[in-house]
XYZ file of C-alpha atoms in Angstrom:
609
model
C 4.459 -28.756 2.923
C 7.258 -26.358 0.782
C 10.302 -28.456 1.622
C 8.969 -31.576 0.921
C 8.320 -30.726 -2.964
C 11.110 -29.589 -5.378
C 11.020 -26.039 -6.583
C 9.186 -27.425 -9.776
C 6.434 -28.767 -7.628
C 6.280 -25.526 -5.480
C 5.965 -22.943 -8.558
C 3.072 -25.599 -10.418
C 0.923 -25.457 -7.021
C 1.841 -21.593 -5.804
C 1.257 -20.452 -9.571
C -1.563 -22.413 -10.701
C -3.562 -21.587 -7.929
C -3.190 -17.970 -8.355
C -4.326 -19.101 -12.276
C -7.265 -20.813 -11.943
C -8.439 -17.991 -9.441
C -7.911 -16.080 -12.110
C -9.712 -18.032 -14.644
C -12.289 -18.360 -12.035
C -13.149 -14.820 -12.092
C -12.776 -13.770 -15.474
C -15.765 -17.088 -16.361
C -17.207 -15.147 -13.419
C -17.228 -11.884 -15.073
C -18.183 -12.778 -18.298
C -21.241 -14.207 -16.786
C -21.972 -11.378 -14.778
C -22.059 -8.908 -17.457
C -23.470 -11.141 -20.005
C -26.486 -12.082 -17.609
C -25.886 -9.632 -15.261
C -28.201 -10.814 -11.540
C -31.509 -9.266 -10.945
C -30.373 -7.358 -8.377
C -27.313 -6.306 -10.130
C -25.234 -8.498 -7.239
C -24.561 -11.849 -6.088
C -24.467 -12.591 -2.603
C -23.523 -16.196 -0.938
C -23.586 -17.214 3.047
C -21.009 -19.768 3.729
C -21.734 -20.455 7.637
C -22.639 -18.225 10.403
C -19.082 -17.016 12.054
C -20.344 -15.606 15.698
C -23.726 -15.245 16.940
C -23.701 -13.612 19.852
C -27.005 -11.420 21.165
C -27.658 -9.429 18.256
C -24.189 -9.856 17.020
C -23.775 -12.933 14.011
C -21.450 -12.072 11.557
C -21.382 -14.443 8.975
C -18.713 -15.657 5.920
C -20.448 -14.485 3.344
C -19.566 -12.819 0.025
C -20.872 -9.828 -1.741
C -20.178 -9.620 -5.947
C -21.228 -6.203 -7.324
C -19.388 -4.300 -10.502
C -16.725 -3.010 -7.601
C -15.753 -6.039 -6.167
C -15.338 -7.786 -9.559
C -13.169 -5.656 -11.334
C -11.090 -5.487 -7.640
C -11.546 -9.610 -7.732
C -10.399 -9.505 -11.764
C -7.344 -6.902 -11.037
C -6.098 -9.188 -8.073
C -6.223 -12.606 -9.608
C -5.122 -11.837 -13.205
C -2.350 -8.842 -12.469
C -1.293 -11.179 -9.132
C -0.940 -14.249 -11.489
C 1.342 -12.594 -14.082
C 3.586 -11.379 -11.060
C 3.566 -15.040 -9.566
C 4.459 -15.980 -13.268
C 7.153 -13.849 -13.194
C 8.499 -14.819 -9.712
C 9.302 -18.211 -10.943
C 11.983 -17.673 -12.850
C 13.275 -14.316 -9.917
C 13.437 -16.171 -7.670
C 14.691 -19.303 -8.691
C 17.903 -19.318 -6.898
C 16.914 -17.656 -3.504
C 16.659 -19.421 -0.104
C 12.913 -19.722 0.997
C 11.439 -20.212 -2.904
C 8.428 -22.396 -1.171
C 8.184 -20.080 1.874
C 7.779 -17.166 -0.752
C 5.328 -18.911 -2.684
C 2.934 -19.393 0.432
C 3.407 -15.759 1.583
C 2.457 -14.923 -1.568
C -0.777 -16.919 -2.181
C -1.756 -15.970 1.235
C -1.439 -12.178 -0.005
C -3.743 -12.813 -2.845
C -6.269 -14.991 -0.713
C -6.633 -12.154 2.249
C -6.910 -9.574 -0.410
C -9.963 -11.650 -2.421
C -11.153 -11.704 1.318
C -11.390 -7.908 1.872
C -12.471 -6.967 -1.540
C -15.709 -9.922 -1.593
C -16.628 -9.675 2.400
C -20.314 -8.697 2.973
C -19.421 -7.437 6.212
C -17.551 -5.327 7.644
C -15.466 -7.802 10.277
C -14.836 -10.106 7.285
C -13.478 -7.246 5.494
C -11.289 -6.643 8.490
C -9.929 -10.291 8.864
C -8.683 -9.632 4.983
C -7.746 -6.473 5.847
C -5.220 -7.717 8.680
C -4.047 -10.706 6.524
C -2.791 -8.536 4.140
C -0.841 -6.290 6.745
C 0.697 -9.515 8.412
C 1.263 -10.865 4.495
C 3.193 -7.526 3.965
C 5.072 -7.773 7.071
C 6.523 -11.347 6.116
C 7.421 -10.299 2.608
C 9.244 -7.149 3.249
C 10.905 -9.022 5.933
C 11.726 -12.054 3.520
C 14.897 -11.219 3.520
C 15.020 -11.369 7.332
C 18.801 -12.004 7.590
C 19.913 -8.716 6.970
C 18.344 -6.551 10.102
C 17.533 -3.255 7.602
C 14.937 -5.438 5.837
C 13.201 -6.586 9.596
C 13.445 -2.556 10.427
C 11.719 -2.392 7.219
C 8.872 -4.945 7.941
C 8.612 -4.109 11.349
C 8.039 -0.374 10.074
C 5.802 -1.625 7.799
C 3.568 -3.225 10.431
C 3.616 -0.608 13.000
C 2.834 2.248 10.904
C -0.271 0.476 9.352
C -1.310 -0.335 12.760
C -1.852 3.262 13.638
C -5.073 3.089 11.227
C -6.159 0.152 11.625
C -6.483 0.966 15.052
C -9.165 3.756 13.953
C -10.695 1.775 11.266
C -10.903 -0.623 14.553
C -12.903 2.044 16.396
C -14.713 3.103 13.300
C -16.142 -0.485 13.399
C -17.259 -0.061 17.306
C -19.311 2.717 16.352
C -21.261 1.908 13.690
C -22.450 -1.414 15.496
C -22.624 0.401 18.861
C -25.448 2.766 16.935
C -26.638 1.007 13.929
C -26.550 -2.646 15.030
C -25.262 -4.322 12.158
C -21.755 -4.567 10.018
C -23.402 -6.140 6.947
C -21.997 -3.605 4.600
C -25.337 -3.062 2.037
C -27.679 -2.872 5.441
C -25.337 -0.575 7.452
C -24.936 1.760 4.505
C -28.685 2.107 4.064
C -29.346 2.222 7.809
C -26.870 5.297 7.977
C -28.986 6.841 4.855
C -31.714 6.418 6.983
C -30.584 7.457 10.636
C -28.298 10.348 10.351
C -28.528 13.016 8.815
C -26.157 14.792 6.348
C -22.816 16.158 8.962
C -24.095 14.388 11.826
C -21.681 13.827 14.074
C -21.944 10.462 14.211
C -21.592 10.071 10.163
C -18.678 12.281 10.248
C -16.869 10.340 13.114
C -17.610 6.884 11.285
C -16.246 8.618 8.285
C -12.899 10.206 9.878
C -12.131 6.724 11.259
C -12.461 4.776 8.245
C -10.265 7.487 6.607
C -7.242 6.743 9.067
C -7.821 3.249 8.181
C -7.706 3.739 4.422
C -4.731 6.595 4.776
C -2.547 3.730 6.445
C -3.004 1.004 4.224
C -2.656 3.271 1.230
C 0.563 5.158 2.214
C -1.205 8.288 2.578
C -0.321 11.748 4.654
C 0.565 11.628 7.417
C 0.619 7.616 7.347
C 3.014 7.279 4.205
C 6.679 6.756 5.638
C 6.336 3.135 5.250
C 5.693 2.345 1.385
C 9.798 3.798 0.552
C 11.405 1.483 3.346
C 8.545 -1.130 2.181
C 11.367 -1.927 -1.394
C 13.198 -4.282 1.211
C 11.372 -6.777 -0.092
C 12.111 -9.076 -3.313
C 10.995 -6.898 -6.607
C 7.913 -9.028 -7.338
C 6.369 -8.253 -3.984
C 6.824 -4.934 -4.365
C 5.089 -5.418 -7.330
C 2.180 -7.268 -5.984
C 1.817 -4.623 -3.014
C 1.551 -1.293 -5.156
C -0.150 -3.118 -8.180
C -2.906 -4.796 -6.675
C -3.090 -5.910 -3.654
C -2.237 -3.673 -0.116
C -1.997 -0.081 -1.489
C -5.264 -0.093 -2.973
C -6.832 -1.824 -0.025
C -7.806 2.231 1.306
C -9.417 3.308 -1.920
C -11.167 0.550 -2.022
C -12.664 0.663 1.299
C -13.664 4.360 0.829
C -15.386 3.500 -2.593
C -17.277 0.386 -0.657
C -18.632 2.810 2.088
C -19.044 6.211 0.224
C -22.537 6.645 1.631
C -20.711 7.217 4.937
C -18.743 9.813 3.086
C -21.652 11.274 1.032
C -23.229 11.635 4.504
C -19.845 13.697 6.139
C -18.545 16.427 3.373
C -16.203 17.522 5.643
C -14.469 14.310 5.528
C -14.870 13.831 1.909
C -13.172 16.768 1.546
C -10.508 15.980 3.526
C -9.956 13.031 1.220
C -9.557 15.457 -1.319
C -7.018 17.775 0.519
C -5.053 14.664 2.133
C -4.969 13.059 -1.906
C -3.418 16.462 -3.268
C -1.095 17.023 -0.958
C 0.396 13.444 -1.251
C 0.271 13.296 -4.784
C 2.889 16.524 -4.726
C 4.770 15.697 -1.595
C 5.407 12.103 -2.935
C 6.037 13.476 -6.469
C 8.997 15.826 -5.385
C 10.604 13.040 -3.400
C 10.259 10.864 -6.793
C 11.999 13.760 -8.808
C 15.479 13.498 -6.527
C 15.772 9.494 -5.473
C 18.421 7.243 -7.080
C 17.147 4.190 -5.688
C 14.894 3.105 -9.147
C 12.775 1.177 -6.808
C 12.147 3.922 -4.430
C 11.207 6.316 -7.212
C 8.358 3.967 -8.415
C 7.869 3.579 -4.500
C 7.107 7.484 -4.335
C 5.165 7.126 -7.452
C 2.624 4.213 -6.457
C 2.169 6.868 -3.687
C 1.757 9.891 -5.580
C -1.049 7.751 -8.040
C -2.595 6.820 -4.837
C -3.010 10.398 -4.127
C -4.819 11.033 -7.316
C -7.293 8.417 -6.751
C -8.116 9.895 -3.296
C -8.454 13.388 -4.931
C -11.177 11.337 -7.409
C -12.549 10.164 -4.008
C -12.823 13.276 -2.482
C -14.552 15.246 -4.979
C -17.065 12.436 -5.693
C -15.338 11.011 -8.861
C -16.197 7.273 -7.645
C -15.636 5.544 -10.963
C -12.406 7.588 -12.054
C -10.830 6.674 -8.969
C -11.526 3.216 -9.359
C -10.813 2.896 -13.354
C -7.398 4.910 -12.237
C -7.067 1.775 -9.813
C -7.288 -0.498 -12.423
C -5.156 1.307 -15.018
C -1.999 1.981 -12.554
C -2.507 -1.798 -11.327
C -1.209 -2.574 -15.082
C 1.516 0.119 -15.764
C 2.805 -0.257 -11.996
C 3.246 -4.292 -11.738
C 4.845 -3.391 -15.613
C 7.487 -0.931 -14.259
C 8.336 -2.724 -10.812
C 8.643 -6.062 -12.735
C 10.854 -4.434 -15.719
C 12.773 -2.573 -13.080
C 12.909 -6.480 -11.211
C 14.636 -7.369 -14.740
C 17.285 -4.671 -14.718
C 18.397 -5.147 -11.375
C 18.418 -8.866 -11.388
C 20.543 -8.207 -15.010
C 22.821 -5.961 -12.899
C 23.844 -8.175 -10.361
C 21.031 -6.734 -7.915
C 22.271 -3.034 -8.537
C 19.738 -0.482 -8.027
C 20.931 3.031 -8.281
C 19.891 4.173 -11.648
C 23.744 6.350 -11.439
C 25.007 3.510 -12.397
C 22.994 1.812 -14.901
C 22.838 3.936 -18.225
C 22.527 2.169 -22.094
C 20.594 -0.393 -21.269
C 18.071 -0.100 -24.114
C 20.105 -1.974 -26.622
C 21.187 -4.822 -23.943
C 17.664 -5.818 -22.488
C 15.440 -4.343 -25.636
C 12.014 -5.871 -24.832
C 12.403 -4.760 -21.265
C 13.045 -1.303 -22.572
C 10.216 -0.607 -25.041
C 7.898 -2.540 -22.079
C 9.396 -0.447 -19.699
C 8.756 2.711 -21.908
C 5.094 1.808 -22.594
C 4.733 1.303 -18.539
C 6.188 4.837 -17.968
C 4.207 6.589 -20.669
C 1.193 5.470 -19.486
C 2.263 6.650 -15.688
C 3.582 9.908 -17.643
C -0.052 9.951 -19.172
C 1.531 10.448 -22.822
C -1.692 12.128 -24.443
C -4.038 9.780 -26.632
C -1.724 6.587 -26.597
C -1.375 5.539 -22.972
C -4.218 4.248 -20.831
C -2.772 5.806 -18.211
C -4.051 9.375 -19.923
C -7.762 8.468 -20.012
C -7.302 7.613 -16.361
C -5.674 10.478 -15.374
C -6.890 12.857 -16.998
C -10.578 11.963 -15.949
C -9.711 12.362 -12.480
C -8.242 16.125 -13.557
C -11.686 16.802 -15.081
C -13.694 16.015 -12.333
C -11.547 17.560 -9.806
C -12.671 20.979 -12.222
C -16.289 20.266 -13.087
C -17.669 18.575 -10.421
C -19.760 19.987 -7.854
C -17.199 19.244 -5.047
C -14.018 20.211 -7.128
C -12.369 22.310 -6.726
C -9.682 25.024 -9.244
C -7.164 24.572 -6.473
C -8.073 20.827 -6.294
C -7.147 21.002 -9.872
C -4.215 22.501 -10.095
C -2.389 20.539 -7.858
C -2.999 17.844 -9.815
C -2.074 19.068 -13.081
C 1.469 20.316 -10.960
C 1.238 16.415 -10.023
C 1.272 15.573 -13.709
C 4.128 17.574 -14.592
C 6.260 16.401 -11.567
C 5.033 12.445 -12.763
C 6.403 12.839 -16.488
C 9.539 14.530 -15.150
C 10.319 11.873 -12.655
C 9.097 9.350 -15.133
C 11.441 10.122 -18.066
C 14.286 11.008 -15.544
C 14.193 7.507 -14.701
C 13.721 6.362 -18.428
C 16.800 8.435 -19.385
C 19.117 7.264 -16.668
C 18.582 4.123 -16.586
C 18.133 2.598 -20.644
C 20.091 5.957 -22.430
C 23.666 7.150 -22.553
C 26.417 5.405 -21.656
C 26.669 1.939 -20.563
C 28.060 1.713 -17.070
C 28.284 -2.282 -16.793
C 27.391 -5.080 -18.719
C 24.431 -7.539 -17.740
C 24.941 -11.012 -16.484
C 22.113 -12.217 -17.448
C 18.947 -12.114 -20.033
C 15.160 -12.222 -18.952
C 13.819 -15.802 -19.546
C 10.015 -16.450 -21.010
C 9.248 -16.416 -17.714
C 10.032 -12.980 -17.328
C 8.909 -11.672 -20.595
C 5.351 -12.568 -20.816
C 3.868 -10.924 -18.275
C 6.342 -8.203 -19.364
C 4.517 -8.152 -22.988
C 0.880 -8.758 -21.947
C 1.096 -5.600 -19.122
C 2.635 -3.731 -21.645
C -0.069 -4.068 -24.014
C -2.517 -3.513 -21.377
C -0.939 -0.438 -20.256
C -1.442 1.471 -23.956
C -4.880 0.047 -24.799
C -6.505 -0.783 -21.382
C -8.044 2.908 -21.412
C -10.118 2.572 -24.505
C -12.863 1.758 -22.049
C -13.574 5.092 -20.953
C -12.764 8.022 -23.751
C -13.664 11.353 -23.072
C -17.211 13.171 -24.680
C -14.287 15.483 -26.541
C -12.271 12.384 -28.314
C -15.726 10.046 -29.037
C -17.446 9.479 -25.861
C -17.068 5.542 -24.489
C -18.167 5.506 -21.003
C -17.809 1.945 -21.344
C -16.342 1.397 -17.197
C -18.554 4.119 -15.701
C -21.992 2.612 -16.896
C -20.626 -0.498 -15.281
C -19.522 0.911 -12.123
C -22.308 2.943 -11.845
C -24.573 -0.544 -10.519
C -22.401 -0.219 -7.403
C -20.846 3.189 -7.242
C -23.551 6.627 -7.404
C -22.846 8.683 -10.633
C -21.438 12.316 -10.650
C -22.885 14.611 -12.306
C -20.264 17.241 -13.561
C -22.934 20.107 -14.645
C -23.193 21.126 -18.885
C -19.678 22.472 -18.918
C -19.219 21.367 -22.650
C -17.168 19.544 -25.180
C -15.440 22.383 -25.861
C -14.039 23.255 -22.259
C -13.397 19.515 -21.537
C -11.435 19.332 -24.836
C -9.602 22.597 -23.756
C -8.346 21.089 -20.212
C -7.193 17.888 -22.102
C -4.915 20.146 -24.290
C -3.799 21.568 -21.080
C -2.969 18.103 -19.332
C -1.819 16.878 -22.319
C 0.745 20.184 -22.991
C 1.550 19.709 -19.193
C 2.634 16.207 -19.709
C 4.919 16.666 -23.268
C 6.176 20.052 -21.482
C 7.240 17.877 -18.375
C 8.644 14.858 -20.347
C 10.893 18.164 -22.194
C 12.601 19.126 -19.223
C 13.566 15.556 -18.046
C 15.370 15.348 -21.573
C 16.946 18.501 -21.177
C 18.298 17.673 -17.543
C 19.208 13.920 -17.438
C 19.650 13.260 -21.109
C 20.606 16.221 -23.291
C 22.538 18.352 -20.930
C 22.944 16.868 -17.432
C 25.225 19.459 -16.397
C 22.201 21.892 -15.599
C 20.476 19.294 -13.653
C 24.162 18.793 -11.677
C 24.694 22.810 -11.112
C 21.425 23.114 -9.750
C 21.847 20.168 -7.362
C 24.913 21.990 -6.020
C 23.487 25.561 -5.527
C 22.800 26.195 -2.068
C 18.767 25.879 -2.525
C 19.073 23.038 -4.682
C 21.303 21.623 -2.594
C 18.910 21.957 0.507
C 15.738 21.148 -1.491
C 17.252 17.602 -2.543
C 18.428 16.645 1.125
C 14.815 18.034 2.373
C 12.863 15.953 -0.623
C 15.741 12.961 -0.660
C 13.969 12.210 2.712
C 10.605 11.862 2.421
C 10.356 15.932 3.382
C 11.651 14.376 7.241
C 8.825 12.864 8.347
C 10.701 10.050 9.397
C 12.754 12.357 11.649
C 9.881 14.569 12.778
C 8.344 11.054 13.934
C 11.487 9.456 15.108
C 11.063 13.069 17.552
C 7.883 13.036 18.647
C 6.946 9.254 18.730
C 10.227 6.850 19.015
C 12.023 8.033 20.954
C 9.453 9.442 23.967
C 8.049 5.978 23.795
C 11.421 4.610 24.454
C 12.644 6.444 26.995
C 8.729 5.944 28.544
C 9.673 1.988 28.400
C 13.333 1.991 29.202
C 11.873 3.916 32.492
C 8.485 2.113 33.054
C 10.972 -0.932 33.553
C 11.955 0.291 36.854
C 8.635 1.944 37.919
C 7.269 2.167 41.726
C 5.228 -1.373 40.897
C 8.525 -2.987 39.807
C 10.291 -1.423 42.869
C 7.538 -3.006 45.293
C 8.658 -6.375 43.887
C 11.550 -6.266 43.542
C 11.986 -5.430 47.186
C 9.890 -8.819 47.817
C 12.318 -10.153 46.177
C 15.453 -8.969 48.201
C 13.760 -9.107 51.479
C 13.060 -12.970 49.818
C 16.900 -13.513 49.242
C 17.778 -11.711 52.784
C 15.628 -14.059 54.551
C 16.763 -17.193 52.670
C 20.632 -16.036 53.208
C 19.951 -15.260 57.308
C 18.229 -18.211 57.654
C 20.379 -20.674 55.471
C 23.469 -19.740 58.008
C 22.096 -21.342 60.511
C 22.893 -24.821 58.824
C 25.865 -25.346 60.219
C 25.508 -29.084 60.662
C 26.367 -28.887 64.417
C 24.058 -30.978 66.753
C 24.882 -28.575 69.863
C 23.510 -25.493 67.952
C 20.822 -27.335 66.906
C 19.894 -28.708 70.002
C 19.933 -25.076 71.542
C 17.851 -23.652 68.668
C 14.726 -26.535 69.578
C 15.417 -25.431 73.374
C 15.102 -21.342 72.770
C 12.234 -22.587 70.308
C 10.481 -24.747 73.468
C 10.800 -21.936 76.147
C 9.692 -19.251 73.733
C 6.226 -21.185 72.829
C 5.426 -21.852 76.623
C 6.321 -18.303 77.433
C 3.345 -17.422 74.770
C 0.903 -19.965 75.662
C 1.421 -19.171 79.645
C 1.780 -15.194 79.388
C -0.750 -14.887 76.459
């Protein structure tokens, strides 16, 4: 129905949906923690989707403390960036077209994040991949942004297709996909490392490491900035890339049940969190660099996940939803500003130009930087360092590549703070952000500095405001009687980590950017940036071992035996019609002949045979 309204008509009905969703759930949350349900859940059957044997799924929601502060992210940080899309997108081709995509992003994601089963939760799950494939592509004119999409697609394919399998096996030995009953039935039926659990497990985790842009599965999130800024935003803020931590949260008792796997969570959420980090520190693109970023934050919420940190993974998930949808959106405002330029080389000064985007901007980045005791984004973060220390499955190792994680964040961080609003003016904007553009700007912003007051450390007051809640849904780690003292001792760490990191960005992009330039051009330096610049080649490694084998395997299975067999049919069929059609020759004597030869040959059969 797009075309037939005008663009007024298509932002009231693709907006205000997303806004009374999000009304919706915030009534909805107030009554569930005001009179929170006997059972500490709310659960509603719509109809009965397939009943088949033992087999009924149904459509049927599940509301617990996870999926309402999932439901609460999606429908109030989606509505701001639909807000903000109204006035982006204004003059583009497609405005309705984007608008649907859009709502149909938020709608599949509410889907996954409420199911009560597992095949529900997969129907979202595969609404937002095909959502994500039409708004990278959105642009589809220009074939880079289809290589994008279909890249996009592909590479999330690859684990759904285990999270597919995963699925197969739990029903093929516990009979049931209603989440609640299949996670008590595993409790019940295998044992802790049985192979089964730690199968299940594995499978769910290639699911989980492809939707979330996670090692070896990550390639796709960088190309994934095709797309128009505010889907980028929606993607790493709160819909798609969280869609993997969530699903490991909602079946941790599968985890709990395979340490193995839980600790590859751990290992696979460290080693992204630095490999993405590095690749941050050397990008010009500013939309790639929040691109490594979302999957760098990613990473730390899968180290949370791995060492049992439930809550502080999912309270990190809500926090980044808020500072990420804030950068992408104030990075959607520079760009648009600079006629659609996006190298931060050539920005520079912007701060007094576009000044509410800057000190928004600067709150959004200090919070990803973790600036100590300000920024939500150091509660967050520095909870998830914590428990990758004290917790029974953390690990020092664990730790420290996380802290390395937070140095490499602030550096990147303020690198792209420096380039892009300080020094010297480069061009002059075209245009200013409209109200539009600077509310959701403002109210993310505030969000950003105050939204981790929730949960403060024992050491700085003790407020476990978001774990108590979470801890209805989610099991509670216990992290031993290491004292105020220690905990208070690692924050100073983190926090001199951080200011230490943010130092050297100032030195090298702001204060004297000739270091950063000599070291760029040394022979290492030079090397390092090329290997980091892209994506430490796993596009190329891949583009080796998968693309171009497959191929060459199809360019040759075209003209395999089976398509030899008929295509020979086919000449004999073309001999046989050209042999026979030359005997048309429209001459009654040849004719005549041909009936006699055809006479004496059928007597000759019937008398001699």
């Amino acid at each position: 129905m797009g075309p037939r309204f005008t663009r007024t008509g298509v932002a009231i009905i693709g907006v205000g949906s997303v806004f009374v969703a999000a009304i919706l759930a915030i009534l909805q949350g107030i009554n569930f923690i005001g009179s929170p349900p006997d059972h500490q859940y709310y659960s509603q059957t719509l109809w009965s989707w397939i009943t088949i044997g033992g087999f009924a799924p149904r459509i049927a929601f599940h509301l617990d403390a996870l999926s309402l502060v999932m439901m609460l992210i999606i429908t109030f940080v989606g509505f701001l960036i639909h807000f903000y899309s109204v006035e982006y997108m204004i003059a583009e081709e497609g405005y309705s077209r984007f608008f649907a995509y859009m709502n149909l992003f938020v709608g599949s994601m509410l889907i996954l994040v409420l199911a009560d089963n597992l095949l529900l939760l997969y129907l979202g799950w595969e609404g937002v991949g095909l959502c994500s494939y039409l708004l990278i592509g959105f642009w589809y004119k220009d074939p880079a942004n289809g290589r994008a999409a279909r890249k996009a697609f592909i590479v999330t394919r690859v684990g759904d297709t285990a999270m597919a399998i995963g699925l197969f096996l739990l029903f093929t030995y516990l009979g049931k996909l209603q989440i609640q009953e299949l996670m008590g039935a595993a409790s019940q039926q295998w044992p802790i490392n049985s192979p089964l659990a730690v199968a299940a497990a594995a499978l769910l985790l290639g699911g989980a490491v492809g939707k979330s842009a996670q090692l070896p599965l990550q390639t796709w999130l960088p190309d994934a900035m095709a797309g128009p800024t505010p889907v980028s935003a929606l993607i790493h803020a709160a819909t798609m890339v969280t869609a993997g931590v969530y699903l490991i949260a909602r079946t941790h008792v599968l985890f709990t049940l395979a340490p193995v796997v839980q600790l590859v969570v751990a290992i696979i959420g460290a080693a992204t969190l630095l490999l993405a980090g590095f690749s941050a520190l050397v990008q010009r693109d500013i939309k790639r660099v929040l691109a490594y970023s979302t999957i760098s934050q990613i990473g730390y919420m899968f180290l949370a996940l791995g060492v049992g940190a439930w809550s502080a993974a999912i309270f990190h998930l809500m926090i980044h939803a808020f500072f990420k949808a804030l950068l992408f959106l104030g990075a959607g405002v520079v760009i648009l500003s600079l006629h659609h330029e996006q190298d931060m080389f050539e920005m520079g000064g912007l701060r007094r130009q576009l000044p509410l985007t800057f000190w928004a901007f600067l709150a959004g980045a200090a919070s990803l930087a973790a600036l100590p005791l300000v920024t939500a984004g150091f509660y967050s973060k520095d909870l998830i360092l914590w428990e990758a220390w004290a917790s029974p499955q953390g690990r020092p190792w664990l730790w420290g590549a996380g802290l390395l994680g937070a140095l490499l964040t602030s550096i990147y961080t303020f690198r792209m703070v420096f380039l892009t609003f300080f020094g010297e003016a480069r061009h002059q904007i075209s245009q200013r952000p409209g109200i539009f553009m600077q509310i959701p700007l403002v109210i993310l912003a505030i969000l950003s500095l105050v939204g981790g007051f929730v949960e403060i450390p024992r050491s700085l007051g003790s407020r476990q405001l978001f774990s108590e809640f979470m801890q209805t849904a989610l099991p509670v780690m216990s992290v031993g009687h290491a004292g105020v003292r220690v905990e208070l001792a690692f924050q100073v760490i983190a926090a001199l980590v951080t200011l230490f990191g943010i130092y050297l960005s100032y030195l090298f992009f702001l204060s004297r950017p000739r270091l950063a330039q000599d070291l760029a051009r040394s022979s290492l330096g030079a090397a390092l940036h090329r290997f980091w610049f892209a994506g430490w080649g796993f596009d190329w490694l891949y583009d080796k071992l998968f693309v171009r084998p497959f191929v060459w395997i199809a360019q040759t299975n075209k003209n395999d035996f089976f398509d030899l067999i008929y295509d020979a049919i086919a000449w004999w069929t073309q001999a046989a019609y050209r042999a026979l059609s030359g005997t048309e020759t429209g001459q009654v004597r040849w004719y005549a002949m041909g009936i006699a030869i055809g006479a004496v040959a059928i007597i000759a059969i019937a008398v001699f045979l």
